Amino acid sequence: MKSYRKELWFEAPERRAFINITPQVEKCLWESGIKEGFMLVNAMHITASVFINDDESGLHHDYDVWLEKLAPHEPVSQYRHNRTGEDNADAHLKRQIMGREVVVAITHGKLDFGPWEQIFYGEFDGRRKKRVLVKIIGE
Ligand code: ZN
């Protein structure tokens, strides 16, 4: 069995962003040389997500509006977590609902996606460098 590990770095210029990381992840798969197996992609920070969905800007806007309704950033004083001096309680909650990781099957050297599936990095407390872990196992 082969294994491959890589950290991808991102620095979103805004507090919140959705970034299609499918091209970087496909490059990892190519570097690994693995043709059959599984790929794990996870955010290494508790205020960011990795998830799979459609690369459609209207949908990403809808996610942002929906997440802001569920866990508004302001007023930051509404959250007990922010009593620590942080202002990112909403980002922890948004990350929880959008998920930590995805697992994708690898078949014939390609990511075995369903229709329109793409992998996204979801940033909820950006403007700093953060990492995504890519782990691939197989042969
Ligand atoms: Zn925090």
PDB file of C-alpha atoms and ligand atoms in Angstrom:
ATOM      1  CA  MET A   1       0.000   0.000   0.000  1.00  0.00           C
ATOM      2  CA  LYS A   2       1.210   3.511  -0.804  1.00  0.00           C
ATOM      3  CA  SER A   3       0.513   6.573   1.285  1.00  0.00           C
ATOM      4  CA  TYR A   4       0.833  10.296   0.606  1.00  0.00           C
ATOM      5  CA  ARG A   5       0.496  13.348   2.873  1.00  0.00           C
ATOM      6  CA  LYS A   6       0.494  17.032   2.049  1.00  0.00           C
ATOM      7  CA  GLU A   7      -0.561  20.289   3.717  1.00  0.00           C
ATOM      8  CA  LEU A   8      -2.161  22.948   1.507  1.00  0.00           C
ATOM      9  CA  TRP A   9      -2.006  26.546   2.793  1.00  0.00           C
ATOM     10  CA  PHE A  10      -4.658  29.209   2.321  1.00  0.00           C
ATOM     11  CA  GLU A  11      -4.972  32.845   3.365  1.00  0.00           C
ATOM     12  CA  ALA A  12      -8.404  34.279   2.609  1.00  0.00           C
ATOM     13  CA  PRO A  13      -8.324  38.099   2.424  1.00  0.00           C
ATOM     14  CA  GLU A  14     -11.835  38.309   3.971  1.00  0.00           C
ATOM     15  CA  ARG A  15     -13.277  36.927   7.193  1.00  0.00           C
ATOM     16  CA  ARG A  16     -15.370  34.398   5.225  1.00  0.00           C
ATOM     17  CA  ALA A  17     -14.682  32.706   1.890  1.00  0.00           C
ATOM     18  CA  PHE A  18     -15.391  29.573  -0.102  1.00  0.00           C
ATOM     19  CA  ILE A  19     -12.447  28.384  -2.217  1.00  0.00           C
ATOM     20  CA  ASN A  20     -12.646  25.580  -4.780  1.00  0.00           C
ATOM     21  CA  ILE A  21      -9.594  23.457  -3.929  1.00  0.00           C
ATOM     22  CA  THR A  22     -10.342  20.639  -6.393  1.00  0.00           C
ATOM     23  CA  PRO A  23      -7.412  21.543  -8.724  1.00  0.00           C
ATOM     24  CA  GLN A  24      -4.869  21.477  -5.854  1.00  0.00           C
ATOM     25  CA  VAL A  25      -6.310  18.210  -4.537  1.00  0.00           C
ATOM     26  CA  GLU A  26      -6.184  16.624  -8.026  1.00  0.00           C
ATOM     27  CA  LYS A  27      -2.532  17.696  -8.250  1.00  0.00           C
ATOM     28  CA  CYS A  28      -1.898  15.854  -4.956  1.00  0.00           C
ATOM     29  CA  LEU A  29      -3.533  12.740  -6.398  1.00  0.00           C
ATOM     30  CA  TRP A  30      -1.321  12.963  -9.487  1.00  0.00           C
ATOM     31  CA  GLU A  31       1.810  13.423  -7.306  1.00  0.00           C
ATOM     32  CA  SER A  32       0.854  10.398  -5.183  1.00  0.00           C
ATOM     33  CA  GLY A  33       0.706   8.078  -8.188  1.00  0.00           C
ATOM     34  CA  ILE A  34      -2.131   6.219  -6.448  1.00  0.00           C
ATOM     35  CA  LYS A  35      -4.731   4.735  -8.822  1.00  0.00           C
ATOM     36  CA  GLU A  36      -7.106   2.923  -6.446  1.00  0.00           C
ATOM     37  CA  GLY A  37      -7.811   3.978  -2.866  1.00  0.00           C
ATOM     38  CA  PHE A  38      -9.166   6.786  -0.734  1.00  0.00           C
ATOM     39  CA  MET A  39      -8.394  10.434  -0.190  1.00  0.00           C
ATOM     40  CA  LEU A  40      -9.112  12.319   3.043  1.00  0.00           C
ATOM     41  CA  VAL A  41      -9.182  16.121   2.904  1.00  0.00           C
ATOM     42  CA  ASN A  42      -9.665  17.948   6.221  1.00  0.00           C
ATOM     43  CA  ALA A  43      -9.387  21.454   7.591  1.00  0.00           C
ATOM     44  CA  MET A  44      -6.660  21.605  10.255  1.00  0.00           C
ATOM     45  CA  HIS A  45      -8.353  24.534  12.040  1.00  0.00           C
ATOM     46  CA  ILE A  46     -11.530  24.618  14.126  1.00  0.00           C
ATOM     47  CA  THR A  47     -12.885  27.731  12.391  1.00  0.00           C
ATOM     48  CA  ALA A  48     -12.681  26.363   8.811  1.00  0.00           C
ATOM     49  CA  SER A  49     -14.383  23.557   6.867  1.00  0.00           C
ATOM     50  CA  VAL A  50     -13.824  21.231   3.953  1.00  0.00           C
ATOM     51  CA  PHE A  51     -16.986  20.173   2.140  1.00  0.00           C
ATOM     52  CA  ILE A  52     -18.250  18.933  -1.224  1.00  0.00           C
ATOM     53  CA  ASN A  53     -20.911  20.672  -3.252  1.00  0.00           C
ATOM     54  CA  ASP A  54     -21.595  22.580  -6.473  1.00  0.00           C
ATOM     55  CA  ASP A  55     -19.278  25.344  -7.761  1.00  0.00           C
ATOM     56  CA  GLU A  56     -22.122  27.829  -8.218  1.00  0.00           C
ATOM     57  CA  SER A  57     -21.777  31.399  -6.934  1.00  0.00           C
ATOM     58  CA  GLY A  58     -25.484  31.786  -6.096  1.00  0.00           C
ATOM     59  CA  LEU A  59     -25.319  28.718  -3.875  1.00  0.00           C
ATOM     60  CA  HIS A  60     -22.212  30.050  -2.113  1.00  0.00           C
ATOM     61  CA  HIS A  61     -24.021  33.334  -1.462  1.00  0.00           C
ATOM     62  CA  ASP A  62     -26.967  31.338  -0.083  1.00  0.00           C
ATOM     63  CA  TYR A  63     -24.644  29.407   2.240  1.00  0.00           C
ATOM     64  CA  ASP A  64     -23.199  32.662   3.540  1.00  0.00           C
ATOM     65  CA  VAL A  65     -26.649  34.185   4.203  1.00  0.00           C
ATOM     66  CA  TRP A  66     -27.907  30.974   5.820  1.00  0.00           C
ATOM     67  CA  LEU A  67     -24.855  30.618   8.066  1.00  0.00           C
ATOM     68  CA  GLU A  68     -25.112  34.282   9.119  1.00  0.00           C
ATOM     69  CA  LYS A  69     -28.752  33.667  10.101  1.00  0.00           C
ATOM     70  CA  LEU A  70     -27.784  30.604  12.143  1.00  0.00           C
ATOM     71  CA  ALA A  71     -24.721  32.159  13.797  1.00  0.00           C
ATOM     72  CA  PRO A  72     -24.414  35.917  13.146  1.00  0.00           C
ATOM     73  CA  HIS A  73     -20.930  37.324  13.599  1.00  0.00           C
ATOM     74  CA  GLU A  74     -22.297  40.475  15.298  1.00  0.00           C
ATOM     75  CA  PRO A  75     -22.838  41.289  18.042  1.00  0.00           C
ATOM     76  CA  VAL A  76     -19.768  39.380  19.171  1.00  0.00           C
ATOM     77  CA  SER A  77     -20.838  39.884  22.817  1.00  0.00           C
ATOM     78  CA  GLN A  78     -23.734  37.415  22.321  1.00  0.00           C
ATOM     79  CA  TYR A  79     -21.328  34.467  22.543  1.00  0.00           C
ATOM     80  CA  ARG A  80     -19.830  33.100  25.749  1.00  0.00           C
ATOM     81  CA  HIS A  81     -16.749  31.866  23.796  1.00  0.00           C
ATOM     82  CA  ASN A  82     -15.881  35.483  22.957  1.00  0.00           C
ATOM     83  CA  ARG A  83     -15.469  36.274  26.665  1.00  0.00           C
ATOM     84  CA  THR A  84     -12.011  34.689  26.205  1.00  0.00           C
ATOM     85  CA  GLY A  85     -11.117  37.839  24.238  1.00  0.00           C
ATOM     86  CA  GLU A  86     -11.674  36.206  20.829  1.00  0.00           C
ATOM     87  CA  ASP A  87     -14.343  37.319  18.359  1.00  0.00           C
ATOM     88  CA  ASN A  88     -14.737  34.084  16.406  1.00  0.00           C
ATOM     89  CA  ALA A  89     -17.420  32.070  18.224  1.00  0.00           C
ATOM     90  CA  ASP A  90     -19.609  32.280  15.106  1.00  0.00           C
ATOM     91  CA  ALA A  91     -16.767  30.782  13.038  1.00  0.00           C
ATOM     92  CA  HIS A  92     -16.577  27.729  15.326  1.00  0.00           C
ATOM     93  CA  LEU A  93     -20.344  27.213  14.925  1.00  0.00           C
ATOM     94  CA  LYS A  94     -20.256  27.703  11.138  1.00  0.00           C
ATOM     95  CA  ARG A  95     -17.409  25.219  10.839  1.00  0.00           C
ATOM     96  CA  GLN A  96     -19.386  22.639  12.800  1.00  0.00           C
ATOM     97  CA  ILE A  97     -22.343  22.718  10.447  1.00  0.00           C
ATOM     98  CA  MET A  98     -20.274  22.795   7.223  1.00  0.00           C
ATOM     99  CA  GLY A  99     -18.076  19.922   8.387  1.00  0.00           C
ATOM    100  CA  ARG A 100     -14.440  19.153   9.064  1.00  0.00           C
ATOM    101  CA  GLU A 101     -13.532  16.777   6.231  1.00  0.00           C
ATOM    102  CA  VAL A 102     -14.440  14.828   3.134  1.00  0.00           C
ATOM    103  CA  VAL A 103     -13.424  11.358   1.961  1.00  0.00           C
ATOM    104  CA  VAL A 104     -13.375  10.668  -1.772  1.00  0.00           C
ATOM    105  CA  ALA A 105     -12.907   7.323  -3.524  1.00  0.00           C
ATOM    106  CA  ILE A 106     -10.095   7.083  -6.072  1.00  0.00           C
ATOM    107  CA  THR A 107     -10.880   4.939  -9.102  1.00  0.00           C
ATOM    108  CA  HIS A 108      -8.638   4.507 -12.147  1.00  0.00           C
ATOM    109  CA  GLY A 109      -6.417   7.371 -10.885  1.00  0.00           C
ATOM    110  CA  LYS A 110      -9.265   9.907 -10.655  1.00  0.00           C
ATOM    111  CA  LEU A 111     -11.465  11.341  -7.904  1.00  0.00           C
ATOM    112  CA  ASP A 112     -14.680   9.308  -8.179  1.00  0.00           C
ATOM    113  CA  PHE A 113     -17.111  12.268  -7.944  1.00  0.00           C
ATOM    114  CA  GLY A 114     -20.852  12.318  -8.477  1.00  0.00           C
ATOM    115  CA  PRO A 115     -22.323  14.891 -10.887  1.00  0.00           C
ATOM    116  CA  TRP A 116     -21.123  18.467 -10.203  1.00  0.00           C
ATOM    117  CA  GLU A 117     -19.230  17.531  -7.042  1.00  0.00           C
ATOM    118  CA  GLN A 118     -16.278  19.780  -6.215  1.00  0.00           C
ATOM    119  CA  ILE A 119     -14.218  20.135  -3.015  1.00  0.00           C
ATOM    120  CA  PHE A 120     -14.276  23.460  -1.162  1.00  0.00           C
ATOM    121  CA  TYR A 121     -12.348  25.068   1.650  1.00  0.00           C
ATOM    122  CA  GLY A 122     -14.776  27.068   3.786  1.00  0.00           C
ATOM    123  CA  GLU A 123     -13.151  29.894   5.713  1.00  0.00           C
ATOM    124  CA  PHE A 124     -15.059  31.502   8.598  1.00  0.00           C
ATOM    125  CA  ASP A 125     -12.277  33.399  10.382  1.00  0.00           C
ATOM    126  CA  GLY A 126      -9.803  34.349   7.660  1.00  0.00           C
ATOM    127  CA  ARG A 127      -7.111  36.964   7.089  1.00  0.00           C
ATOM    128  CA  ARG A 128      -4.475  34.546   8.382  1.00  0.00           C
ATOM    129  CA  LYS A 129      -2.669  31.496   7.022  1.00  0.00           C
ATOM    130  CA  LYS A 130      -4.442  28.195   7.613  1.00  0.00           C
ATOM    131  CA  ARG A 131      -3.899  24.619   6.481  1.00  0.00           C
ATOM    132  CA  VAL A 132      -5.777  21.752   4.868  1.00  0.00           C
ATOM    133  CA  LEU A 133      -4.457  18.201   5.191  1.00  0.00           C
ATOM    134  CA  VAL A 134      -4.567  15.825   2.219  1.00  0.00           C
ATOM    135  CA  LYS A 135      -3.962  12.139   3.011  1.00  0.00           C
ATOM    136  CA  ILE A 136      -4.170   9.473   0.323  1.00  0.00           C
ATOM    137  CA  ILE A 137      -3.857   5.733   0.778  1.00  0.00           C
ATOM    138  CA  GLY A 138      -4.080   2.979  -1.795  1.00  0.00           C
ATOM    139  CA  GLU A 139      -2.064   1.542  -4.613  1.00  0.00           C
TER     140      GLU A 139
HETATM  141 ZN    ZN B   1     -12.220  30.772  19.081  1.00  0.00          ZN
END
